[in-house]
Amino acid sequence: MTTTPQDLAGAVLTIDLVALKDNWRLLSKRAGAAECGAAVKGNAYGLGIEPVALALWEAGCRAYFVARPKEGEELRVILPEATIYVLDGLFAGQAEFYAKLNLCPALISIEEAREWASFGRAYGRKLPCALHVDTGINRLGFSKPEFDALLDDAFTMEGLNVSLLMSHLACADDPPHPLNEKQAEMFAALRGRLPGVKASLANSSGIFLGDSFTHDLVRPGIALYGGNPTPGSPNPMRAVAHLEGAVMQVRNVKPGETVGYGATWEAQRPSRIAVLGAGYKDGVPRALSSKQVDGPAQVFINGRRCPVIGRVSMDMLAADITGLMPHSVVRGTRAEILGSNILIDEAASWAGTISYELLTRLGSRYARLYSGLESDGST
Ligand SMILES: *Cc1c(COP(=O)(O)O)cnc(C)c1O
């Protein structure tokens, strides 16, 4: 009998690259005339930069956003022709590193702009860059007075090849929030001062806020990976990350007996418990544990939702499968922990966090499979 990685791992993470590409196409369509890029920082939100970037390139994506220059270096090897923006800006003294790899820093201050311009002069070439203006999130970027000062600094401006003006929304996932309109208006005014330069404002949720947010280029991240860009409404995106845990043991528990560390869950009736090979080492948040009987967290087994019971431990978690047909769950049965039934936003909210954190914290111990890879023709 042959042995595959998934036979040995306990938990299996399958990344559906066909769904990823469908998500990019849907966002691209929603963005109308704007170009659709992709935020692939953080190892493509934990899902693997290489297969994700190659799949997005195949779908037609040409503009990529990473956070760190190190991530840009990694991506440049994978996609030699892509436009790569580094969102964290220009790291001090590293202009040559960016230039050699053709990375576009999203400059956030006059200091960075001067460093990039003066490096370009020494290099003999105006190097492309983005200018990141802050319109209200107060994280990274030029404040309005700083932006004014940059535009007044003719020598620095002359040394820059500005290919993009960008800003970032603070509350895009909350459409009625007044800061959205405020940021959109301020951004529109600022872009008016750099005629002919492309502009980018929207992240995933921003794409769904309307035409005044999409400008020339959109930068979705989480929605590509299956997160809901329209919280409170049904998720238009396809699930990309599918995490399954294999049942290691099924046990019967009598009323009054407890399950797991701390004995936090007590059977109220004769119960059947499935123990799955996925724990917090695998990235299943320990916060999915519940002190209440039948707490909110669930896994999906044989077509039914079953409550997670007791504490999630390092290597395993337990689910109450009393409601399922006896003998329908056996050693090796796979249970969905994340996927098309248990959506990442739902699981994240049970754990008191957001889909972004859930994905970026997925562990490395399970078998990781990519479905829909072009190179090996598998589906
Ligand atoms: C992470 C990030 C994005 C993507 O945001 P999502 O909410 O994941 O779509 C876009 N722009 C900037 C500046 C970011 O930091």
PDB file of N, CA, C and O and ligand atoms in Angstrom, residues 39 41 45 87 139 166 168 203-204 219-222 356, ligand 1:
ATOM      1  N   ALA A  39      -3.076  41.556  -3.129  1.00  0.00           N
ATOM      2  CA  ALA A  39      -2.224  41.644  -1.939  1.00  0.00           C
ATOM      3  C   ALA A  39      -1.798  40.227  -1.586  1.00  0.00           C
ATOM      4  O   ALA A  39      -2.642  39.367  -1.320  1.00  0.00           O
ATOM      5  N   LYS A  41       0.989  39.719   0.553  1.00  0.00           N
ATOM      6  CA  LYS A  41       1.893  39.812   1.710  1.00  0.00           C
ATOM      7  C   LYS A  41       1.647  38.628   2.651  1.00  0.00           C
ATOM      8  O   LYS A  41       0.618  37.954   2.561  1.00  0.00           O
ATOM      9  N   TYR A  45      -1.149  35.492   2.633  1.00  0.00           N
ATOM     10  CA  TYR A  45      -2.040  35.294   3.773  1.00  0.00           C
ATOM     11  C   TYR A  45      -1.931  33.861   4.316  1.00  0.00           C
ATOM     12  O   TYR A  45      -2.919  33.250   4.739  1.00  0.00           O
ATOM     13  N   LEU A  87       4.586  47.565   0.348  1.00  0.00           N
ATOM     14  CA  LEU A  87       3.688  48.446   1.105  1.00  0.00           C
ATOM     15  C   LEU A  87       4.349  49.087   2.315  1.00  0.00           C
ATOM     16  O   LEU A  87       3.941  50.154   2.750  1.00  0.00           O
ATOM     17  N   ARG A 139      -1.931  55.231   9.738  1.00  0.00           N
ATOM     18  CA  ARG A 139      -0.984  54.137   9.888  1.00  0.00           C
ATOM     19  C   ARG A 139       0.266  54.557   9.120  1.00  0.00           C
ATOM     20  O   ARG A 139       1.093  55.256   9.660  1.00  0.00           O
ATOM     21  N   MET A 166      -1.425  56.002  -3.849  1.00  0.00           N
ATOM     22  CA  MET A 166      -2.314  55.080  -3.141  1.00  0.00           C
ATOM     23  C   MET A 166      -2.641  55.573  -1.734  1.00  0.00           C
ATOM     24  O   MET A 166      -1.942  56.391  -1.145  1.00  0.00           O
ATOM     25  N   HIS A 168      -5.094  53.936   1.943  1.00  0.00           N
ATOM     26  CA  HIS A 168      -5.706  52.715   2.492  1.00  0.00           C
ATOM     27  C   HIS A 168      -6.900  53.081   3.368  1.00  0.00           C
ATOM     28  O   HIS A 168      -6.843  54.017   4.156  1.00  0.00           O
ATOM     29  N   ASN A 203      -9.151  48.135  -0.934  1.00  0.00           N
ATOM     30  CA  ASN A 203      -8.809  46.757  -0.591  1.00  0.00           C
ATOM     31  C   ASN A 203     -10.030  45.894  -0.975  1.00  0.00           C
ATOM     32  O   ASN A 203     -10.908  46.351  -1.715  1.00  0.00           O
ATOM     33  N   SER A 204     -10.113  44.681  -0.474  1.00  0.00           N
ATOM     34  CA  SER A 204     -11.226  43.794  -0.852  1.00  0.00           C
ATOM     35  C   SER A 204     -12.581  44.462  -0.643  1.00  0.00           C
ATOM     36  O   SER A 204     -13.399  44.561  -1.560  1.00  0.00           O
ATOM     37  N   ARG A 219      -6.729  46.571  -4.787  1.00  0.00           N
ATOM     38  CA  ARG A 219      -5.714  45.739  -4.119  1.00  0.00           C
ATOM     39  C   ARG A 219      -6.363  44.734  -3.178  1.00  0.00           C
ATOM     40  O   ARG A 219      -6.145  44.783  -1.970  1.00  0.00           O
ATOM     41  N   PRO A 220      -7.159  43.812  -3.677  1.00  0.00           N
ATOM     42  CA  PRO A 220      -7.804  42.868  -2.767  1.00  0.00           C
ATOM     43  C   PRO A 220      -6.806  41.869  -2.197  1.00  0.00           C
ATOM     44  O   PRO A 220      -5.849  41.476  -2.863  1.00  0.00           O
ATOM     45  N   GLY A 221      -7.030  41.487  -0.968  1.00  0.00           N
ATOM     46  CA  GLY A 221      -6.267  40.420  -0.343  1.00  0.00           C
ATOM     47  C   GLY A 221      -7.238  39.345   0.124  1.00  0.00           C
ATOM     48  O   GLY A 221      -7.507  38.375  -0.578  1.00  0.00           O
ATOM     49  N   ILE A 222      -7.840  39.575   1.267  1.00  0.00           N
ATOM     50  CA  ILE A 222      -8.614  38.527   1.942  1.00  0.00           C
ATOM     51  C   ILE A 222      -9.717  37.906   1.063  1.00  0.00           C
ATOM     52  O   ILE A 222      -9.970  36.708   1.148  1.00  0.00           O
ATOM     53  N   TYR A 356      -8.358  36.969   8.595  1.00  0.00           N
ATOM     54  CA  TYR A 356      -6.961  37.260   8.263  1.00  0.00           C
ATOM     55  C   TYR A 356      -6.021  36.550   9.229  1.00  0.00           C
ATOM     56  O   TYR A 356      -5.024  35.945   8.841  1.00  0.00           O
TER      57      TYR A 356
HETATM   58  C1  LIG B   1      -3.293  44.188   3.323  1.00  0.00           C
HETATM   59  C2  LIG B   1      -3.557  45.367   2.500  1.00  0.00           C
HETATM   60  C3  LIG B   1      -4.480  45.300   1.436  1.00  0.00           C
HETATM   61  C4  LIG B   1      -5.397  44.118   1.235  1.00  0.00           C
HETATM   62  O1  LIG B   1      -6.425  44.215   2.209  1.00  0.00           O
HETATM   63  P1  LIG B   1      -7.641  43.180   2.302  1.00  0.00           P
HETATM   64  O2  LIG B   1      -8.494  43.735   3.365  1.00  0.00           O
HETATM   65  O3  LIG B   1      -7.036  41.868   2.674  1.00  0.00           O
HETATM   66  O4  LIG B   1      -8.293  43.117   0.975  1.00  0.00           O
HETATM   67  C5  LIG B   1      -4.575  46.403   0.607  1.00  0.00           C
HETATM   68  N1  LIG B   1      -3.846  47.510   0.817  1.00  0.00           N
HETATM   69  C6  LIG B   1      -2.964  47.625   1.844  1.00  0.00           C
HETATM   70  C7  LIG B   1      -2.209  48.878   2.032  1.00  0.00           C
HETATM   71  C8  LIG B   1      -2.805  46.568   2.730  1.00  0.00           C
HETATM   72  O5  LIG B   1      -1.963  46.683   3.760  1.00  0.00           O
END
